[in-house]
PDB file of C-alpha atoms and ligand atoms in Angstrom:
ATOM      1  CA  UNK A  44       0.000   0.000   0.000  1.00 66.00           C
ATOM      2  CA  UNK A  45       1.839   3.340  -0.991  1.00 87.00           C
ATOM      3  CA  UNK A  46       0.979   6.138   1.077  1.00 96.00           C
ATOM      4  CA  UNK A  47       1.335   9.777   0.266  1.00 97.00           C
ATOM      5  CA  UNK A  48       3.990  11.369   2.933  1.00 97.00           C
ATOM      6  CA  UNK A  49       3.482  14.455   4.995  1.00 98.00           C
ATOM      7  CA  UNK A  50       5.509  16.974   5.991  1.00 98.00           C
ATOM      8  CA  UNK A  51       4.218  18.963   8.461  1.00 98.00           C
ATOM      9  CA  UNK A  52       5.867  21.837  10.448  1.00 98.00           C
ATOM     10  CA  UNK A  53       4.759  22.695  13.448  1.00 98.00           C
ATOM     11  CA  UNK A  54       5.186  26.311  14.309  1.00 98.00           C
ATOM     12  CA  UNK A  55       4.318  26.153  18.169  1.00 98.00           C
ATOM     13  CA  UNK A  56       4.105  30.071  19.621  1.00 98.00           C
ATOM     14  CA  UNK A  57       6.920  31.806  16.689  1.00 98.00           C
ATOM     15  CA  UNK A  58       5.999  34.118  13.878  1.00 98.00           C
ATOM     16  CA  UNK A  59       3.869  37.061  13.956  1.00 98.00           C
ATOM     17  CA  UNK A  60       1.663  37.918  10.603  1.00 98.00           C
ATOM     18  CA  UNK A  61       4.688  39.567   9.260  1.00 98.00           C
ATOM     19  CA  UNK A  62       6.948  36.703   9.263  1.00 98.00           C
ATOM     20  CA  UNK A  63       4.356  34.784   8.627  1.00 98.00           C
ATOM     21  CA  UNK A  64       3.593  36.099   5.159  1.00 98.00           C
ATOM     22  CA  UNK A  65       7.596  36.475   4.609  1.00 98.00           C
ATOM     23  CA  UNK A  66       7.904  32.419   4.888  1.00 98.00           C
ATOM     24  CA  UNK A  67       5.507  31.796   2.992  1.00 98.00           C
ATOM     25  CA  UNK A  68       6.575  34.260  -0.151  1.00 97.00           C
ATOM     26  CA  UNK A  69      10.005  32.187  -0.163  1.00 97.00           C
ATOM     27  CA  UNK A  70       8.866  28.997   0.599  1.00 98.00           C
ATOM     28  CA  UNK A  71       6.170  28.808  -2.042  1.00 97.00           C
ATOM     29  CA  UNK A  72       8.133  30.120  -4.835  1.00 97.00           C
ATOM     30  CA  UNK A  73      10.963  27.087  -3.830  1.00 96.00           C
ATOM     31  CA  UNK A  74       8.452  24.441  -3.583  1.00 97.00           C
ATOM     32  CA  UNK A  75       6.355  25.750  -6.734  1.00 95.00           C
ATOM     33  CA  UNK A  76       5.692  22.513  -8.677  1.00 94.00           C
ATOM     34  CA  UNK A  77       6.464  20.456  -6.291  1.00 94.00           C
ATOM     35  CA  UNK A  78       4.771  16.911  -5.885  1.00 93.00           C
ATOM     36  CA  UNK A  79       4.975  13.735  -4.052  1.00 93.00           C
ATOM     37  CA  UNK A  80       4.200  14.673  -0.435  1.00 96.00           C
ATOM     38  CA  UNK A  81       1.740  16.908   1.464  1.00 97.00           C
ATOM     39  CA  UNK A  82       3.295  20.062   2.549  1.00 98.00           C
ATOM     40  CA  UNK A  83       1.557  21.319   5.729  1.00 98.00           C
ATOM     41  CA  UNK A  84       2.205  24.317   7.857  1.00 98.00           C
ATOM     42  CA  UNK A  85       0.671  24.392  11.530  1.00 98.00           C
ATOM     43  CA  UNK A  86       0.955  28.003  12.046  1.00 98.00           C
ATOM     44  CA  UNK A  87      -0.551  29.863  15.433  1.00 98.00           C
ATOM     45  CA  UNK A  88      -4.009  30.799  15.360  1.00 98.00           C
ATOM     46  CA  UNK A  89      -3.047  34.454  14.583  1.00 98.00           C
ATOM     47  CA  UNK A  90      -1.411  33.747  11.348  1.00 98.00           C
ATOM     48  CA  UNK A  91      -3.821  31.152   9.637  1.00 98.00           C
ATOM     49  CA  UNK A  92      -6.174  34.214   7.357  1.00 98.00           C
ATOM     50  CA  UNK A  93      -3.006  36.110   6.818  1.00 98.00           C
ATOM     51  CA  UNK A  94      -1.244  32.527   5.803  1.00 98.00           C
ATOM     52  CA  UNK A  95      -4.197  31.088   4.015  1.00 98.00           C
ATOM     53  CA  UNK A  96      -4.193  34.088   1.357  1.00 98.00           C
ATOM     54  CA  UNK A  97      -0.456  33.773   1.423  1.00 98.00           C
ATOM     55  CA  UNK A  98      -0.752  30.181   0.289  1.00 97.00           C
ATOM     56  CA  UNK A  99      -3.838  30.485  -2.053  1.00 96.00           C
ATOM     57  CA  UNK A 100      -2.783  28.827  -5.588  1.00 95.00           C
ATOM     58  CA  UNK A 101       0.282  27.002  -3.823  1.00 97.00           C
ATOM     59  CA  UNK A 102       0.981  23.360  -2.962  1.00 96.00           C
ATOM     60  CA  UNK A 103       1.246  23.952   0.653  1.00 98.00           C
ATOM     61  CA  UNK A 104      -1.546  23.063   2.837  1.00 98.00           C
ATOM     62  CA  UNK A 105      -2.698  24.956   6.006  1.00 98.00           C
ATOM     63  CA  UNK A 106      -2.484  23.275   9.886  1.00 98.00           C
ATOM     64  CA  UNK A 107      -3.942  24.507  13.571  1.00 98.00           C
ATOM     65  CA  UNK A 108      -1.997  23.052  16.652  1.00 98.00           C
ATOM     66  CA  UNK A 109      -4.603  22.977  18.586  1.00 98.00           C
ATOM     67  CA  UNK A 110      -8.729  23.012  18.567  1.00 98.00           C
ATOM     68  CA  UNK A 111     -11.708  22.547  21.130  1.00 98.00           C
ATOM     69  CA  UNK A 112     -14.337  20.432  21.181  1.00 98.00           C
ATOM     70  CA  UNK A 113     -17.175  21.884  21.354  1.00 98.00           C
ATOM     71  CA  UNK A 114     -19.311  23.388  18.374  1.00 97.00           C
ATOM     72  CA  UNK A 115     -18.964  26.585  20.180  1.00 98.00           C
ATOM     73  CA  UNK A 116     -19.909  27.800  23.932  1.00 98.00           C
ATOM     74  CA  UNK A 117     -18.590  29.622  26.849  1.00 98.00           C
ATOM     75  CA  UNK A 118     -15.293  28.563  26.681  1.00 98.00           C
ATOM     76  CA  UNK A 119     -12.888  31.664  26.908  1.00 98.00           C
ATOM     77  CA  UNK A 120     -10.048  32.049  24.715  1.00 97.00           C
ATOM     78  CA  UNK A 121     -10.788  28.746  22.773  1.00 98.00           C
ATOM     79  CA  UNK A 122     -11.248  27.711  18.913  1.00 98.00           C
ATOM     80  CA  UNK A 123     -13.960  25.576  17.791  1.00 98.00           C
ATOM     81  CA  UNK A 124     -13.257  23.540  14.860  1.00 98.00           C
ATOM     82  CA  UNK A 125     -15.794  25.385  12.687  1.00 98.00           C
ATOM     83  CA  UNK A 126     -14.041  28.311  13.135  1.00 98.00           C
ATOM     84  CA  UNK A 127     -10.613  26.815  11.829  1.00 98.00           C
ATOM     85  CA  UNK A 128     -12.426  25.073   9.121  1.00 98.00           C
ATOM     86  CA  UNK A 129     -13.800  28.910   7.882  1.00 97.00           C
ATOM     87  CA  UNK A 130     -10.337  29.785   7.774  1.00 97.00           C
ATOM     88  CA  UNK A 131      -9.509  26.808   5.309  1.00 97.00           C
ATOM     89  CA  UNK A 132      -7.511  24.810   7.584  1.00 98.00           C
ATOM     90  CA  UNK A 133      -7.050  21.220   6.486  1.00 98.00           C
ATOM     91  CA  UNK A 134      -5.272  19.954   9.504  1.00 98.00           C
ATOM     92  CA  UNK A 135      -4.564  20.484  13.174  1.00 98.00           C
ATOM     93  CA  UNK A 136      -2.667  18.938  15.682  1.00 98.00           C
ATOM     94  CA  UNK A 137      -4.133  17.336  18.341  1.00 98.00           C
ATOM     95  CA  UNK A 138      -2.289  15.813  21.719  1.00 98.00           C
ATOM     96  CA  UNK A 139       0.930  17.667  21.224  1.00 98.00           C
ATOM     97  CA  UNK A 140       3.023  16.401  24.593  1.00 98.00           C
ATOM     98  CA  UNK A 141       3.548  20.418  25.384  1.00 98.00           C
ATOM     99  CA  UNK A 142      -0.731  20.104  25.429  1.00 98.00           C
ATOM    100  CA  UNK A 143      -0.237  16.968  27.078  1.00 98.00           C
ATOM    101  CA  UNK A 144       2.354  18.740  29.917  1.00 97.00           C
ATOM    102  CA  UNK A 145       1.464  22.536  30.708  1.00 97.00           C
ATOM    103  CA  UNK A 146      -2.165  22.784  29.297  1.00 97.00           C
ATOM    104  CA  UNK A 147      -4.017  19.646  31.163  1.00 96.00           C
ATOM    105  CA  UNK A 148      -4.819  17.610  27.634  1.00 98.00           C
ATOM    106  CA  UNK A 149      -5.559  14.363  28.584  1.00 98.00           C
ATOM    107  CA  UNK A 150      -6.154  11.216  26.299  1.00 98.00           C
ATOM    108  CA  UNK A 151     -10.203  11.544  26.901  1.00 98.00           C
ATOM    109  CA  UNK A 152      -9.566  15.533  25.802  1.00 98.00           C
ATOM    110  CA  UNK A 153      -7.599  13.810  22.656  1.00 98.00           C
ATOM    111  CA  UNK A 154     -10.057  11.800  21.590  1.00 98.00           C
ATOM    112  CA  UNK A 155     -13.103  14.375  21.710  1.00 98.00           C
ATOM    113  CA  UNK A 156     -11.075  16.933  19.639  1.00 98.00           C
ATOM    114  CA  UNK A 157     -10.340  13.584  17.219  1.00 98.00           C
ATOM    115  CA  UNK A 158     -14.419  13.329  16.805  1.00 98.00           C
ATOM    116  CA  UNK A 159     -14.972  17.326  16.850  1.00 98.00           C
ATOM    117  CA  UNK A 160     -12.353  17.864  13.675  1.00 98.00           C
ATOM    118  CA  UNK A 161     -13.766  14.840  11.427  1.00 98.00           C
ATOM    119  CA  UNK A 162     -16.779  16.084  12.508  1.00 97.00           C
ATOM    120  CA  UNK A 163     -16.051  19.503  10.599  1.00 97.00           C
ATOM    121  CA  UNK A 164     -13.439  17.752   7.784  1.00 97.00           C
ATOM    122  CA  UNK A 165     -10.222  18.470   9.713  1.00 98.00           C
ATOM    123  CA  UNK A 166      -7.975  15.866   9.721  1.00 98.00           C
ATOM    124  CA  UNK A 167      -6.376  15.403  12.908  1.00 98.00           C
ATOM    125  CA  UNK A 168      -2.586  14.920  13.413  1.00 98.00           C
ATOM    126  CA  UNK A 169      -2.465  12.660  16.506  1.00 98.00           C
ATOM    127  CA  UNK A 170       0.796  12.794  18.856  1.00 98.00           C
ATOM    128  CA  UNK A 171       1.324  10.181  21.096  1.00 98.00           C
ATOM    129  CA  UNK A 172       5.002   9.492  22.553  1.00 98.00           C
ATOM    130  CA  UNK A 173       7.047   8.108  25.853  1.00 97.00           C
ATOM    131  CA  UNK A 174       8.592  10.415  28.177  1.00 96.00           C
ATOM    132  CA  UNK A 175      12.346   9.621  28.701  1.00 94.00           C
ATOM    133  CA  UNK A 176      11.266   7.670  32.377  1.00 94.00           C
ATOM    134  CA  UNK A 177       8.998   5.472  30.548  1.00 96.00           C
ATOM    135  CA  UNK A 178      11.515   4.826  27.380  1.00 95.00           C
ATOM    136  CA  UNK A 179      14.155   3.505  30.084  1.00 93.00           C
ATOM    137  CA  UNK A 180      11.064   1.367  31.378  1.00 96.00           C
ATOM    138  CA  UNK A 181      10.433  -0.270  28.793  1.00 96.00           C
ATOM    139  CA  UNK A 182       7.197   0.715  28.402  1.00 97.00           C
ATOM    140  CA  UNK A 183       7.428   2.435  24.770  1.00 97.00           C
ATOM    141  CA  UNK A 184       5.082  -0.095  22.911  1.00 98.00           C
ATOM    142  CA  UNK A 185       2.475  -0.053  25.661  1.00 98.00           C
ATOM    143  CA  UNK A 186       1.923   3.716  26.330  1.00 98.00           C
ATOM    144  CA  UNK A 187       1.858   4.460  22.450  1.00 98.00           C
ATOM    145  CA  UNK A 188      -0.753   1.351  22.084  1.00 98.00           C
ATOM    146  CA  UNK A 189      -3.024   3.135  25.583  1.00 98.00           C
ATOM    147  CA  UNK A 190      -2.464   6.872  23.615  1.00 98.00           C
ATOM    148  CA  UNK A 191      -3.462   5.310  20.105  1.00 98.00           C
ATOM    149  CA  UNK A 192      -6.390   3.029  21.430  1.00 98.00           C
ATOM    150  CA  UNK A 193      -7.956   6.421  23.636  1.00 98.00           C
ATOM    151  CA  UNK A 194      -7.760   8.794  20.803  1.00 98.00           C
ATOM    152  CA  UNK A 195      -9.701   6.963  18.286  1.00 98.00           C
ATOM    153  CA  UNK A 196     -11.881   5.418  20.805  1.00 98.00           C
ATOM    154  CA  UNK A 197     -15.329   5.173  18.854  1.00 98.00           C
ATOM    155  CA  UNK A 198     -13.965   6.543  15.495  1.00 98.00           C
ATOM    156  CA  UNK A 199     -15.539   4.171  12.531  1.00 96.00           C
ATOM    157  CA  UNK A 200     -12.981   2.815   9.843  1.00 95.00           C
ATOM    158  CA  UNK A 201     -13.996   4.919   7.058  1.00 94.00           C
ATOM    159  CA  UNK A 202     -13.241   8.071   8.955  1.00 95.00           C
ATOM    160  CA  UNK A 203      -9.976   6.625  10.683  1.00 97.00           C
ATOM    161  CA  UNK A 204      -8.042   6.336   7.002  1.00 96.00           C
ATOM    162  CA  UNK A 205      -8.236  10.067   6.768  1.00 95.00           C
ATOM    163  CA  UNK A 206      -6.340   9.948  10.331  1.00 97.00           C
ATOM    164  CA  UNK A 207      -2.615  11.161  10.537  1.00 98.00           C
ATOM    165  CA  UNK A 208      -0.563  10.020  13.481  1.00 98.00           C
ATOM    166  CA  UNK A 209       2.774  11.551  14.704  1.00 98.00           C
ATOM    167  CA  UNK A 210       4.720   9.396  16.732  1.00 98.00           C
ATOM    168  CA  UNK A 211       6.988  11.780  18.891  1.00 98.00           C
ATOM    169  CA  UNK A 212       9.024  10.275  22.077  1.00 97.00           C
ATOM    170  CA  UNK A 213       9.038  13.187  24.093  1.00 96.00           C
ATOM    171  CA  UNK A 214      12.524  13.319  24.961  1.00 93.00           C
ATOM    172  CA  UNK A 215      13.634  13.787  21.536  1.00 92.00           C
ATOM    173  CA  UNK A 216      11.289  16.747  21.041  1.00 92.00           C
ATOM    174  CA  UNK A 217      13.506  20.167  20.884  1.00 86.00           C
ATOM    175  CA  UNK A 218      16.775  18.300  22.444  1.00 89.00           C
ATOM    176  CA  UNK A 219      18.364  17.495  19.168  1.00 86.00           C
ATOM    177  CA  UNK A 220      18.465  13.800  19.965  1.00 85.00           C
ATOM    178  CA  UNK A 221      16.540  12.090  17.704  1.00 80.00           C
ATOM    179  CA  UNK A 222      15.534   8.329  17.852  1.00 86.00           C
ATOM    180  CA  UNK A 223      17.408   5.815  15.495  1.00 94.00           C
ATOM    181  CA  UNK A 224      15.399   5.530  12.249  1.00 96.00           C
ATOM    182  CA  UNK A 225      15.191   1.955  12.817  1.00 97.00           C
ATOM    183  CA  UNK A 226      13.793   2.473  16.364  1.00 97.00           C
ATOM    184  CA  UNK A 227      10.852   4.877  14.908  1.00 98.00           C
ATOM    185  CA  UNK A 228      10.298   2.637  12.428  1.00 98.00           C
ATOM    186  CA  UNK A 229       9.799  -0.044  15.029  1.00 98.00           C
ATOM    187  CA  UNK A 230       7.610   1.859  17.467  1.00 98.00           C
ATOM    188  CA  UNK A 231       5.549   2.804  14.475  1.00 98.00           C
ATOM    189  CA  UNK A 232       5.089  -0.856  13.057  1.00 98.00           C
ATOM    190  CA  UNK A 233       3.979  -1.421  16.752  1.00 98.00           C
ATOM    191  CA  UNK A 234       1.410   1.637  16.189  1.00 98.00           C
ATOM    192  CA  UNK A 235      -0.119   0.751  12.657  1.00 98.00           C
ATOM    193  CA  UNK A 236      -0.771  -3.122  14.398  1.00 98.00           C
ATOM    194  CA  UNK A 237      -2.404  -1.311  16.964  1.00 98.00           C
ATOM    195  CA  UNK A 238      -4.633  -0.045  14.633  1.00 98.00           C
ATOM    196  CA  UNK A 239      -5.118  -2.867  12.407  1.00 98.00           C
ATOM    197  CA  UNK A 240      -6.483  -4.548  15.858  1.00 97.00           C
ATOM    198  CA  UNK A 241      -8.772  -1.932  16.792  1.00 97.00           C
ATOM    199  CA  UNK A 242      -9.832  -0.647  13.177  1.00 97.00           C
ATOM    200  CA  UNK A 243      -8.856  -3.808  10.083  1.00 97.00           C
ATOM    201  CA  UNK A 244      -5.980  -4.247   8.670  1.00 97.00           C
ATOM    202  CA  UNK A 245      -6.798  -2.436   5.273  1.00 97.00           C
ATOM    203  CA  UNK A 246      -7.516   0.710   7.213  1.00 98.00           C
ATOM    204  CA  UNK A 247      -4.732   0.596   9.174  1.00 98.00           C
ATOM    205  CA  UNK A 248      -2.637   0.485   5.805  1.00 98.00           C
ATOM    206  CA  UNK A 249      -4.059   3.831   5.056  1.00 98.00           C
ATOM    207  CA  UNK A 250      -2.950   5.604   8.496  1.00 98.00           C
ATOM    208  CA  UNK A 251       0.048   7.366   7.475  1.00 98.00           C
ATOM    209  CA  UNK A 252       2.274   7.390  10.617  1.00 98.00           C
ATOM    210  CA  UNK A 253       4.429  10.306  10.946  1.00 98.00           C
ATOM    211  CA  UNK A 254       7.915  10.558  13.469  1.00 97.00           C
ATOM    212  CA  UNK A 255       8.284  13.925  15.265  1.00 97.00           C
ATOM    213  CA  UNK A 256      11.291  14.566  17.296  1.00 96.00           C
ATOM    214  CA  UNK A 257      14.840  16.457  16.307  1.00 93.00           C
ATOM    215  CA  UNK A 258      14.157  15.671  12.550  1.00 97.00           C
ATOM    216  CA  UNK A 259      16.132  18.078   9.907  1.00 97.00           C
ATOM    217  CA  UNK A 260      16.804  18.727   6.371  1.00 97.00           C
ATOM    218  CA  UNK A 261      20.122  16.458   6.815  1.00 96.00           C
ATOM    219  CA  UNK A 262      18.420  13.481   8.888  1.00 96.00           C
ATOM    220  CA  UNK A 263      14.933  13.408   7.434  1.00 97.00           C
ATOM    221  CA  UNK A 264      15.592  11.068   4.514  1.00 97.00           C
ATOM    222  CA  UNK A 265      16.889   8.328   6.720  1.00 97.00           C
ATOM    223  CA  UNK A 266      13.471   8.612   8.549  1.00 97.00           C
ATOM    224  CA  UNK A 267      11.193   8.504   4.931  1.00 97.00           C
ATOM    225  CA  UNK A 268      13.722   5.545   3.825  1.00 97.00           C
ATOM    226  CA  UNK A 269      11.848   2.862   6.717  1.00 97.00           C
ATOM    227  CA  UNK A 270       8.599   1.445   5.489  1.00 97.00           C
ATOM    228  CA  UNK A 271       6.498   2.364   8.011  1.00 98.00           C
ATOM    229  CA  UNK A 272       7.307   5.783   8.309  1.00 98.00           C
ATOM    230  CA  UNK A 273       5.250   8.587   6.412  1.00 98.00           C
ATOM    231  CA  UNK A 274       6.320  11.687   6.923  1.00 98.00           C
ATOM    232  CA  UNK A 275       7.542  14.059   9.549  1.00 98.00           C
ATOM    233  CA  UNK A 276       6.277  16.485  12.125  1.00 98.00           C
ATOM    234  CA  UNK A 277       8.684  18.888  12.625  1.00 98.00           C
ATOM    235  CA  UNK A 278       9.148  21.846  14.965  1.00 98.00           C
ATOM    236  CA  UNK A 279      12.533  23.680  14.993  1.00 97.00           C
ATOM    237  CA  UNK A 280      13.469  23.424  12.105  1.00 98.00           C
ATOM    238  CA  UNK A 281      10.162  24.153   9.868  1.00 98.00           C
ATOM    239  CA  UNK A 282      10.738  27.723  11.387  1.00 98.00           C
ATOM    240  CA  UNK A 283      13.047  28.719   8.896  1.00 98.00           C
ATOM    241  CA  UNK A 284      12.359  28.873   5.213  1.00 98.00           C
ATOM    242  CA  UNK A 285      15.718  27.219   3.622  1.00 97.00           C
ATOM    243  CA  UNK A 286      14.916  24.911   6.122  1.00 98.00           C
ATOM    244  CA  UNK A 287      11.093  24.065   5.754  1.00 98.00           C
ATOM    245  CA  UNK A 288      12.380  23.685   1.961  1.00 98.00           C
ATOM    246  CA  UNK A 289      15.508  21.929   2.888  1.00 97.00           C
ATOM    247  CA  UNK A 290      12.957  18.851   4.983  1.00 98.00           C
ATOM    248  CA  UNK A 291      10.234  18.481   1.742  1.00 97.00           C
ATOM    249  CA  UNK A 292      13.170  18.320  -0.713  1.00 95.00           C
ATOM    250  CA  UNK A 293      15.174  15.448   1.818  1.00 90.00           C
ATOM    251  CA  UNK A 294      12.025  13.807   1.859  1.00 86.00           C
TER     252      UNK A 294
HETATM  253  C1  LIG B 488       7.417  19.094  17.547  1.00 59.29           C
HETATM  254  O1  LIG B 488       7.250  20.169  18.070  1.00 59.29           O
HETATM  255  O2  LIG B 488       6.441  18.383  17.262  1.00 59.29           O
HETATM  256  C2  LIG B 488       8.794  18.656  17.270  1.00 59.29           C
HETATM  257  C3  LIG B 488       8.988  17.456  16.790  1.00 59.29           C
HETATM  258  O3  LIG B 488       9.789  19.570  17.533  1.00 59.29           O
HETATM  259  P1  LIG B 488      11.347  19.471  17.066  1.00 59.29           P
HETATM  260  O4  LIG B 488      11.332  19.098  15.608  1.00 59.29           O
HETATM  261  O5  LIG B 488      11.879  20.848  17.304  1.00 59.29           O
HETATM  262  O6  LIG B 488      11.980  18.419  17.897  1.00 59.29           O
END
């Protein structure tokens, strides 16, 4: 089963509107033409309009790191996932370990903001990762199994293949150590059976299955080289535009 990679950068709290719009003037005329992967750019919620004209009638696609899950309500300083979708954002990340650690996201938080976007045609980027503690356990298969299993808890097949999942072991997240290519290839294989149990085989075949952690223009290909690997979510270094154009061309 051949499945389309993704490259998506996740922009966490950098770039006003202005260097917003400057990134995506260079990056778009770089990547003009380009084909074979889906570009994605997770910018902050104050950059999407400003980014979405930037990218109209480019091949780069337009991300959110974060959504609620509720159509709408009393719920100060949130996004719903109608209002992203108005926007034209095509994806958003949901369970980002930084949600996970300072902002109280939990895996039964995960999995209504998993139901909320398909609900509105966002396709959710799903992190789920070990902390360094539970790596050095021994416990990487089973707490990436518990995060996978709660975050599609209740999704039906048909909707799951549109799902994107970013493994990211939390200790390689912004440290510059990255895991071996053959260990997130590993951890991943573990993921996609996961999901063959809990969804079917063919639909878990769809998944694509990103790794997230320490992942540059100079290391990415050895990641896109494994076959269960489809892609990358990448923080750092998606910041910079040589960069961002540096990761979809290693790819
Ligand atoms: C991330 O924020 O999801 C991430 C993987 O960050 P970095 O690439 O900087 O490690």
């Amino acid at each position: 089963m051949s499945r389309t990679p993704i490259i998506a950068g996740n922009w966490k709290m950098f770039k006003t509107i202005a260097e917003a719009k400057e990134f995506a003037m260079v990056v778009t005329n770089e990547l003009q033409g380009v084909t074979g992967a889906d570009m994605v750019v997770c910018a902050p919620f104050t950059a999407l309009a400003a980014l979405r004209d930037a990218l109209t009638g480019s091949n780069l696609l337009l991300g959110a790191q974060n959504v609620h899950f509720a159509e709408e309500g009393a719920y100060t300083g949130e996004i719903s996932p109608r209002m992203l979708t108005e926007l034209g954002v095509r994806y958003v990340i949901i369970g980002h370990s930084e949600r996970r650690a300072y902002f109280n996201e939990t895996d039964e938080t995960v999995n209504k903001k998993v139901h909320a976007s398909l609900k509105h045609s966002l396709i959710p980027i799903i992190c789920v990762g070990e902390d360094l503690d539970q790596r050095e356990a021994g416990q990487t298969f089973t707490i990436v199994e518990e995060q996978t299993r709660a975050a599609i808890a209740g999704v039906a097949a048909n909707q799951a293949a549109e799902l994107v999942i970013a493994y990211e072991p939390i200790w390689a997240i912004g440290t510059g150590k990255s895991s071996t290519a053959q260990d997130a290839n590993e951890v991943i294989g573990h993921i996609r059976k996961t999901l063959a149990h809990i969804l079917d085989q063919e639909t878990a075949n769809r998944i694509r299955i990103q790794y997230g952690g320490s992942v540059k223009p100079d290391n990415i290909g050895e990641f896109l080289a494994q076959t269960e690997i489809d892609g990358a979510l990448v923080g750092g270094a998606s910041l910079v535009p040589d960069s961002y154009v540096g990761l979809v061309r290693g790819a």
